[in-house]
Amino acid sequence: MPQAVLDSPFGKMLQPQLEQMVQARKAQQGGLLGIQANAQQPQAANGTGAGVGAAAKAASPSVRNVGSLPELNTLLEAAKESAAVVFFTSATCPPCKALYPLYDQLAAEWGHKVTLIKADTSRAFDVGQKYSIRGTPTFISFFHGERQEHWVGADAARLKGTVQILAQMAYPAHPHESLRLPHFAVASSDLAITAKPKPTLYAKVPPLPKLLSKLGPSVADKPAVQALKRFIEARAASGPVDAPLPADMPALSRFLQSAVNVNGAGAGADPLPRDVLFAAVDLFRCALADPRFSGYYAEEPGYETVVAVLDAVNAYAAVDKCPYALRLVTLQMACNLFSSPLYAEQILSRVAPAALILRGPLIQLITSSFLDEGHNSVRVAAASLLFNIASASAFGSASHDHPSSGENPSHSLQQQQLPESDQVELAASVLEAIGLEDESGEALHGMLLGLGFLAYRAPLDGELADLLRVLDARDTVLAKKERFPDEVLVEEVGNELLGKGLAKP
């Protein structure tokens, strides 16, 4: 694969899968050259969890070494909204060297919250002069840019305690973390990145000949449709290793955009009747379950193809003319966007210009689908899509507890969490749906998970918490206990999260 592609975000996302493919080929063919490799093959990643865990391990923070005063000033400025410790050392200081392993350990454990800096005053004379260092080891701690403690000597216990206290001061625990919330508390644990819940995906492949027959031969025989069919079949039969992406992805995009063109406007527009449109969207859904395929569309300018599908379905729904099958497969298609981590980042982003173009139609699809009282499966799929978005947002918030060392925490949170206005809209919608849900326990379970991930660790003085109090969210949820006595989330979300959890300290 060209290096330019490998260096792109899409290429970087594919690298673990490419490595896995190479290893699989080795196992099948006895090594790349037909010779069985003696070394033990690395275990294939199971989904995305192992890859994420490896990335987290590689990204562990470390001690920042500085050799001049400008370097130190830059790091302290970056840590102005959190905390930092500066270890002043020198090349001829045995007690300093004895503390190096502990300092490295503290950086690995707490460096996401506290910037740990080491300054060698035997080289960085300007640093020693600026801070009047008379002996080593010397330590100075900083909190929100202000000097705190200053001590001299190799006091390991004091160093360890100071770093822990600074971490707690910089990122105080949210009151929700003291509640009994087993379904949600994982979002703030130190192992959050490895324990992140998997998104709900709809990967089941229907009988493709029957599905294509719905489109009619003139559409089903198009090269783009046939290429998509072959990709889905190959992936279902042999897995992703033997299922390369369709060669002409732009042609597939043009077909889908034309098929959902509600107004039939534009050059080459050839919209499908809405009663058979679900078949084209269902093909798209099947393919999006593959992270390579969804990753490609996550990088499409303006998300044109996905947004075209969402806009068409929302337009039909707005005039109450959206067929059940079309709405259902579109919700499932939207869930499958989360097979790639790229889409979660794009949907949550507040800085990507096109993010609102994508997020708005998704939210509209969820809120309108919750009102479909006649089809349980539609409400289940809408709850699944809400869960995918809300859990991704919750873990974006949790990663605020683990920002890169020196990263501006407010900037980090801003990019990784769903905007509060969207959280409020989704919470109001799902709360109404919970109040109306009397038939499907599966739908209620998904709704409660989605609401819970929206509310978990929300600011207690924020708009979302205020809305949940005003709408009596606790009572709305607890009212479901009589109709759904076996649903454990009723008590967990109702009493713990929305009862105790919304009480202001």
XYZ file of C-alpha atoms in Angstrom:
505
model
C 0.000 0.000 0.000
C 1.417 3.484 -0.843
C 3.107 5.219 2.087
C 0.912 8.301 1.604
C -2.148 6.161 2.246
C -0.575 4.463 5.261
C 0.266 7.857 6.753
C -3.342 9.093 6.477
C -5.794 8.650 9.404
C -7.598 5.995 7.378
C -4.326 4.171 6.714
C -3.308 4.284 10.355
C -6.657 2.791 11.316
C -6.079 -0.073 8.856
C -2.532 -0.905 9.955
C -3.516 -3.361 12.751
C -5.828 -5.157 10.332
C -3.144 -5.248 7.628
C -0.688 -6.747 10.094
C -3.309 -9.287 11.101
C -3.841 -10.176 7.432
C -0.112 -10.693 6.903
C 0.100 -12.968 9.936
C -2.923 -14.923 8.731
C -1.292 -15.393 5.333
C 1.872 -16.625 7.036
C -0.118 -19.184 8.979
C -1.964 -20.387 5.875
C 1.014 -20.493 3.510
C 3.834 -21.420 5.888
C 5.414 -18.000 6.108
C 5.772 -15.314 3.470
C 8.245 -17.405 1.458
C 6.606 -20.775 1.982
C 8.671 -21.536 5.100
C 6.849 -22.002 8.373
C 7.833 -19.237 10.759
C 9.396 -20.543 13.954
C 8.319 -17.611 16.034
C 4.943 -17.849 17.686
C 2.325 -15.891 15.794
C 0.857 -12.981 17.736
C -2.705 -13.485 18.825
C -5.168 -11.789 16.518
C -6.984 -8.838 17.948
C -10.547 -9.593 18.929
C -12.543 -6.748 17.486
C -11.143 -3.375 18.410
C -10.524 -3.940 22.110
C -7.038 -5.475 21.834
C -5.927 -2.846 19.370
C -7.138 -0.078 21.640
C -5.435 -1.651 24.637
C -2.137 -1.885 22.762
C -2.436 1.717 21.680
C -3.117 2.775 25.244
C -0.043 0.895 26.455
C 2.145 2.509 23.811
C 0.805 5.924 24.713
C 1.661 5.729 28.430
C 3.011 9.108 29.572
C 6.608 9.520 30.650
C 8.798 12.003 32.485
C 9.448 15.201 30.526
C 13.155 16.044 30.496
C 14.085 19.689 29.958
C 17.457 21.218 29.230
C 16.646 24.913 29.346
C 14.365 27.441 31.000
C 12.276 28.055 27.831
C 11.539 24.314 27.628
C 10.445 24.265 31.257
C 8.283 27.366 30.808
C 6.557 25.763 27.817
C 5.635 22.635 29.799
C 4.441 24.613 32.813
C 2.310 26.821 30.572
C 0.725 23.727 29.015
C -0.053 22.385 32.508
C -1.598 25.647 33.682
C -5.090 24.169 33.919
C -3.935 21.004 35.679
C -0.847 20.256 37.803
C 2.882 19.661 37.505
C 5.904 18.608 39.545
C 9.466 19.634 38.708
C 12.295 17.371 39.887
C 15.532 19.380 39.996
C 18.447 16.973 39.717
C 22.116 16.925 38.752
C 24.542 14.471 37.200
C 26.529 14.050 40.432
C 23.603 13.379 42.778
C 23.296 9.714 43.916
C 20.079 10.356 45.925
C 18.552 11.821 42.750
C 19.356 8.711 40.745
C 17.819 6.540 43.443
C 14.492 8.333 42.862
C 14.510 8.019 39.060
C 12.678 4.639 38.952
C 9.963 5.921 41.292
C 9.577 9.123 39.278
C 9.221 7.122 36.061
C 6.626 4.908 37.746
C 4.656 7.926 38.957
C 4.715 9.391 35.453
C 3.341 6.175 33.973
C 0.607 6.002 36.626
C -0.370 9.656 37.038
C 1.133 11.413 34.029
C -2.279 11.704 32.357
C -3.271 14.094 35.126
C -0.004 15.563 36.428
C 2.906 16.628 34.243
C 6.117 15.239 35.759
C 9.213 17.172 34.688
C 12.900 16.526 35.309
C 15.436 19.353 35.039
C 19.186 18.656 35.244
C 20.582 21.807 36.835
C 24.156 20.751 36.014
C 23.248 21.398 32.363
C 20.293 23.770 32.567
C 21.979 26.537 34.557
C 19.219 29.036 33.756
C 16.649 26.724 35.370
C 18.639 26.413 38.583
C 19.168 30.164 38.705
C 15.504 30.977 38.069
C 14.264 28.752 40.909
C 17.211 29.382 43.282
C 18.177 25.719 43.486
C 20.902 25.321 46.116
C 20.954 21.543 46.334
C 19.521 18.419 44.753
C 17.189 16.632 44.776
C 14.748 19.543 45.005
C 11.047 19.373 44.145
C 8.539 22.128 43.374
C 4.862 21.379 42.712
C 2.439 23.532 40.712
C -1.362 23.615 40.661
C -3.206 25.700 38.061
C 0.031 27.529 37.343
C 0.712 28.520 40.971
C 3.658 27.240 43.006
C 2.640 24.961 45.855
C 5.154 22.879 47.808
C 8.942 23.232 47.739
C 11.142 20.686 49.472
C 14.694 19.383 49.363
C 15.723 15.774 49.905
C 15.023 12.253 48.657
C 11.697 11.812 50.448
C 10.018 9.124 48.336
C 6.849 8.978 50.440
C 6.321 12.727 50.208
C 6.914 12.704 46.458
C 4.410 9.905 45.904
C 1.798 11.484 48.160
C 2.178 14.901 46.546
C 1.654 13.529 43.037
C -1.459 11.614 44.104
C -2.959 14.647 45.848
C -2.255 16.882 42.844
C -3.976 14.379 40.549
C -7.061 14.369 42.767
C -7.059 18.165 42.964
C -6.667 18.595 39.206
C -9.357 16.043 38.337
C -11.669 15.603 41.342
C -13.928 12.565 41.340
C -17.485 13.147 40.171
C -20.179 12.384 42.814
C -21.608 9.727 40.480
C -18.456 7.663 40.953
C -19.452 6.889 44.544
C -22.837 5.464 43.509
C -23.715 1.836 42.782
C -23.800 2.026 38.985
C -22.283 -1.197 37.632
C -23.528 -0.594 34.085
C -21.978 2.872 33.844
C -19.170 3.251 36.398
C -16.691 1.577 34.066
C -16.691 4.803 32.052
C -14.542 6.482 34.686
C -12.310 3.657 35.882
C -8.579 3.682 35.288
C -9.122 0.784 32.885
C -11.854 2.592 30.977
C -10.106 2.430 27.631
C -9.971 -1.382 27.731
C -13.417 -1.810 29.297
C -15.317 0.421 26.885
C -18.586 -1.271 25.887
C -18.734 -2.483 22.335
C -21.141 -0.588 20.074
C -24.294 -2.317 18.949
C -23.816 -3.462 15.349
C -26.224 -5.120 12.930
C -23.979 -7.390 10.877
C -26.429 -10.141 9.881
C -26.473 -10.679 6.116
C -29.884 -11.469 4.589
C -30.267 -13.714 1.509
C -28.694 -11.408 -1.067
C -30.425 -12.794 -4.195
C -33.798 -12.147 -2.580
C -32.704 -8.666 -1.477
C -31.412 -7.760 -4.943
C -34.622 -8.985 -6.539
C -36.390 -6.138 -4.727
C -34.286 -3.679 -6.727
C -35.158 -5.156 -10.106
C -32.645 -6.373 -12.706
C -31.903 -2.929 -14.131
C -30.559 -1.796 -10.762
C -29.282 -5.096 -9.364
C -27.054 -5.689 -12.399
C -25.261 -2.353 -12.126
C -21.487 -2.834 -11.655
C -21.464 -0.901 -8.374
C -24.247 -3.057 -6.914
C -22.625 -6.288 -8.056
C -19.267 -5.219 -6.621
C -20.920 -4.476 -3.292
C -22.682 -7.848 -3.372
C -19.403 -9.692 -4.012
C -17.714 -7.843 -1.145
C -20.489 -8.732 1.314
C -20.534 -12.374 0.196
C -16.747 -12.748 0.388
C -16.605 -11.207 3.834
C -19.439 -13.413 5.100
C -17.817 -16.551 3.653
C -14.117 -16.023 4.394
C -13.789 -12.999 6.649
C -12.130 -9.666 5.897
C -8.782 -11.210 4.866
C -10.213 -12.453 1.574
C -12.677 -9.600 1.072
C -10.960 -6.526 -0.370
C -13.031 -3.381 -0.623
C -14.818 -2.824 -3.938
C -12.378 -1.383 -6.454
C -14.582 1.534 -7.480
C -15.864 2.972 -4.209
C -16.693 6.373 -5.780
C -19.061 4.618 -8.211
C -20.827 2.984 -5.279
C -21.157 6.361 -3.579
C -22.664 7.876 -6.708
C -25.161 5.022 -6.971
C -26.306 5.393 -3.363
C -26.562 9.175 -3.531
C -28.595 8.908 -6.719
C -30.813 6.164 -5.290
C -31.875 8.268 -2.296
C -32.245 11.541 -4.190
C -35.742 12.388 -2.957
C -36.277 15.264 -5.365
C -34.718 13.536 -8.356
C -32.721 16.679 -9.052
C -29.174 16.897 -10.327
C -27.214 15.385 -13.169
C -27.491 11.607 -13.362
C -30.081 11.408 -10.599
C -31.923 8.094 -10.696
C -33.862 7.787 -7.435
C -35.376 4.499 -6.383
C -39.035 4.265 -5.332
C -39.235 4.587 -1.576
C -40.874 1.167 -1.244
C -37.746 -0.574 -2.605
C -35.132 1.891 -1.386
C -34.677 -0.169 1.783
C -32.923 -2.876 -0.275
C -30.145 -0.506 -1.358
C -29.756 0.845 2.166
C -29.678 -2.688 3.560
C -26.790 -3.577 1.243
C -25.002 -0.486 2.507
C -25.738 -1.555 6.100
C -24.183 -4.985 5.578
C -20.996 -3.482 4.173
C -20.694 -0.842 6.906
C -20.286 -3.591 9.493
C -16.725 -3.860 8.149
C -14.505 -1.188 9.797
C -12.528 -0.700 6.588
C -15.691 0.102 4.681
C -17.115 2.416 7.334
C -13.667 3.992 7.740
C -13.688 4.896 4.059
C -17.007 6.709 4.408
C -15.902 8.360 7.646
C -13.312 10.204 5.549
C -15.639 11.087 2.683
C -15.814 14.894 2.317
C -18.974 16.127 4.011
C -20.048 12.517 4.667
C -22.065 12.980 1.484
C -23.267 9.405 1.021
C -24.296 8.706 4.611
C -25.895 12.129 5.007
C -27.786 11.664 1.727
C -29.354 8.472 3.079
C -30.169 10.037 6.454
C -31.644 13.174 4.898
C -33.846 11.165 2.550
C -35.256 9.003 5.338
C -35.771 11.997 7.615
C -37.577 13.800 4.797
C -39.947 10.863 4.322
C -40.485 10.616 8.081
C -41.274 14.326 8.341
C -44.338 13.866 6.142
C -45.209 10.474 7.656
C -44.340 8.631 4.452
C -41.328 6.597 5.559
C -41.878 2.850 5.071
C -41.195 0.717 8.120
C -38.480 -1.358 6.437
C -36.625 1.727 5.212
C -36.604 3.386 8.623
C -35.463 0.168 10.319
C -32.532 -0.588 8.013
C -31.461 3.065 8.104
C -31.271 2.978 11.900
C -29.288 -0.246 11.695
C -27.056 1.282 9.020
C -26.362 4.229 11.316
C -25.443 1.844 14.149
C -22.907 0.161 11.874
C -21.092 3.449 11.373
C -19.611 2.716 14.787
C -17.749 -0.334 13.486
C -14.979 2.204 12.842
C -13.669 4.413 15.678
C -13.321 7.195 13.123
C -17.073 7.764 12.973
C -17.438 8.111 16.740
C -14.741 10.784 16.721
C -16.419 12.621 13.849
C -19.905 12.476 15.368
C -18.710 13.831 18.716
C -16.364 16.465 17.320
C -17.127 20.096 18.035
C -14.293 21.381 15.875
C -14.717 19.420 12.630
C -16.741 21.730 10.333
C -18.749 18.856 8.868
C -19.576 17.197 12.209
C -22.897 19.009 12.608
C -23.864 17.939 9.088
C -23.663 14.339 10.288
C -24.747 14.666 13.923
C -27.933 16.617 13.210
C -29.541 14.005 10.917
C -28.579 11.195 13.292
C -30.261 12.914 16.225
C -33.320 13.680 14.104
C -33.545 10.017 13.082
C -33.375 8.852 16.706
C -35.943 11.284 18.065
C -38.499 10.638 15.320
C -38.057 6.862 15.517
C -38.772 6.795 19.248
C -42.276 7.989 18.374
C -43.014 4.928 16.209
C -45.455 3.224 18.555
C -46.408 0.557 16.028
C -43.026 -1.131 15.571
C -41.024 -2.383 18.536
C -38.013 -3.175 16.352
C -37.745 0.451 15.237
C -37.639 1.654 18.836
C -35.068 -1.025 19.677
C -32.840 0.094 16.801
C -33.270 3.759 17.763
C -32.264 2.907 21.330
C -29.226 1.048 19.990
C -28.140 4.082 17.989
C -28.609 6.315 21.028
C -26.546 3.866 23.094
C -23.713 3.966 20.555
C -23.616 7.764 20.576
C -24.121 8.206 24.328
C -21.563 5.581 25.366
C -18.996 7.048 22.967
C -19.668 10.459 24.500
C -19.377 9.052 28.033
C -15.988 7.581 27.251
C -14.955 10.815 25.604
C -15.765 12.458 28.933
C -13.934 9.724 30.831
C -10.843 10.267 28.679
C -10.892 13.817 30.061
C -9.702 12.130 33.262
C -6.755 10.786 31.289
C -5.617 13.619 29.000
C -2.201 13.574 27.450
C 0.357 15.092 29.765
C 0.283 18.839 29.301
C -2.895 18.755 27.216
C -5.441 21.480 27.833
C -8.208 19.490 29.580
C -11.068 21.765 28.593
C -9.963 21.581 24.961
C -9.708 17.789 25.212
C -13.200 17.465 26.675
C -14.648 19.874 24.136
C -13.505 17.691 21.265
C -14.454 14.323 22.761
C -17.921 14.794 24.244
C -21.308 15.381 22.672
C -22.277 19.076 22.899
C -24.594 19.705 25.839
C -27.380 21.063 23.627
C -27.448 17.741 21.766
C -27.346 15.819 25.041
C -30.372 17.790 26.232
C -32.306 17.094 23.027
C -31.564 13.378 23.141
C -32.329 13.116 26.860
C -35.700 14.832 26.464
C -36.570 12.545 23.570
C -35.565 9.283 25.231
C -37.239 10.273 28.497
C -40.505 10.790 26.634
C -40.018 7.434 24.909
C -39.388 5.702 28.247
C -42.619 7.139 29.599
C -44.531 5.765 26.608
C -42.833 2.354 26.402
C -45.206 -0.365 27.587
C -44.538 -3.211 25.147
C -40.877 -3.947 24.502
C -38.529 -4.767 27.355
C -35.643 -4.782 24.878
C -36.457 -1.258 23.751
C -36.766 -0.047 27.345
C -33.419 -1.609 28.266
C -31.703 0.182 25.386
C -33.387 3.476 26.220
C -32.293 3.267 29.850
C -28.718 2.506 28.822
C -28.714 5.468 26.462
C -30.199 7.817 29.059
C -27.800 6.513 31.688
C -24.714 7.148 29.586
C -25.976 10.652 28.793
C -26.528 11.454 32.470
C -23.519 9.701 33.986
C -20.934 12.219 35.218
C -22.889 15.147 33.762
C -22.193 18.455 35.567
C -24.718 18.742 38.397
C -25.188 22.441 37.659
C -25.435 21.961 33.895
C -28.368 22.166 31.488
C -28.755 18.394 31.207
C -29.031 17.857 34.966
C -31.487 20.752 35.236
C -33.631 19.264 32.468
C -33.713 15.840 34.126
C -34.829 17.411 37.402
C -37.525 19.553 35.763
C -38.927 16.585 33.820
C -38.981 14.370 36.935
C -36.760 11.859 35.175
C -36.426 9.732 38.312
C -40.168 9.207 38.688
C -40.596 8.578 34.960
C -38.062 5.756 35.065
C -39.251 4.248 38.353
C -42.807 4.152 37.012
C -41.637 1.379 34.650
C -40.974 -1.004 37.560
C -44.548 -2.281 37.687
C -44.728 -3.052 33.948
C -41.146 -4.370 33.685
C -40.340 -5.838 37.134
C -37.262 -7.760 35.921
C -35.491 -4.788 34.344
C -32.559 -4.070 36.686
C -31.771 -0.756 35.014
C -35.021 0.756 36.296
C -33.643 0.792 39.840
C -30.060 1.600 38.849
C -30.936 4.503 36.568
C -34.012 5.672 38.458
C -33.004 5.637 42.119
C -29.211 5.732 41.946
C -28.336 7.840 38.902
C -31.383 10.103 38.586
C -32.276 10.115 42.283
C -29.131 10.236 44.388
C -27.059 11.269 41.397
C -28.978 14.482 40.679
C -28.949 15.693 44.263
C -26.788 18.795 44.482
C -24.017 18.565 47.083
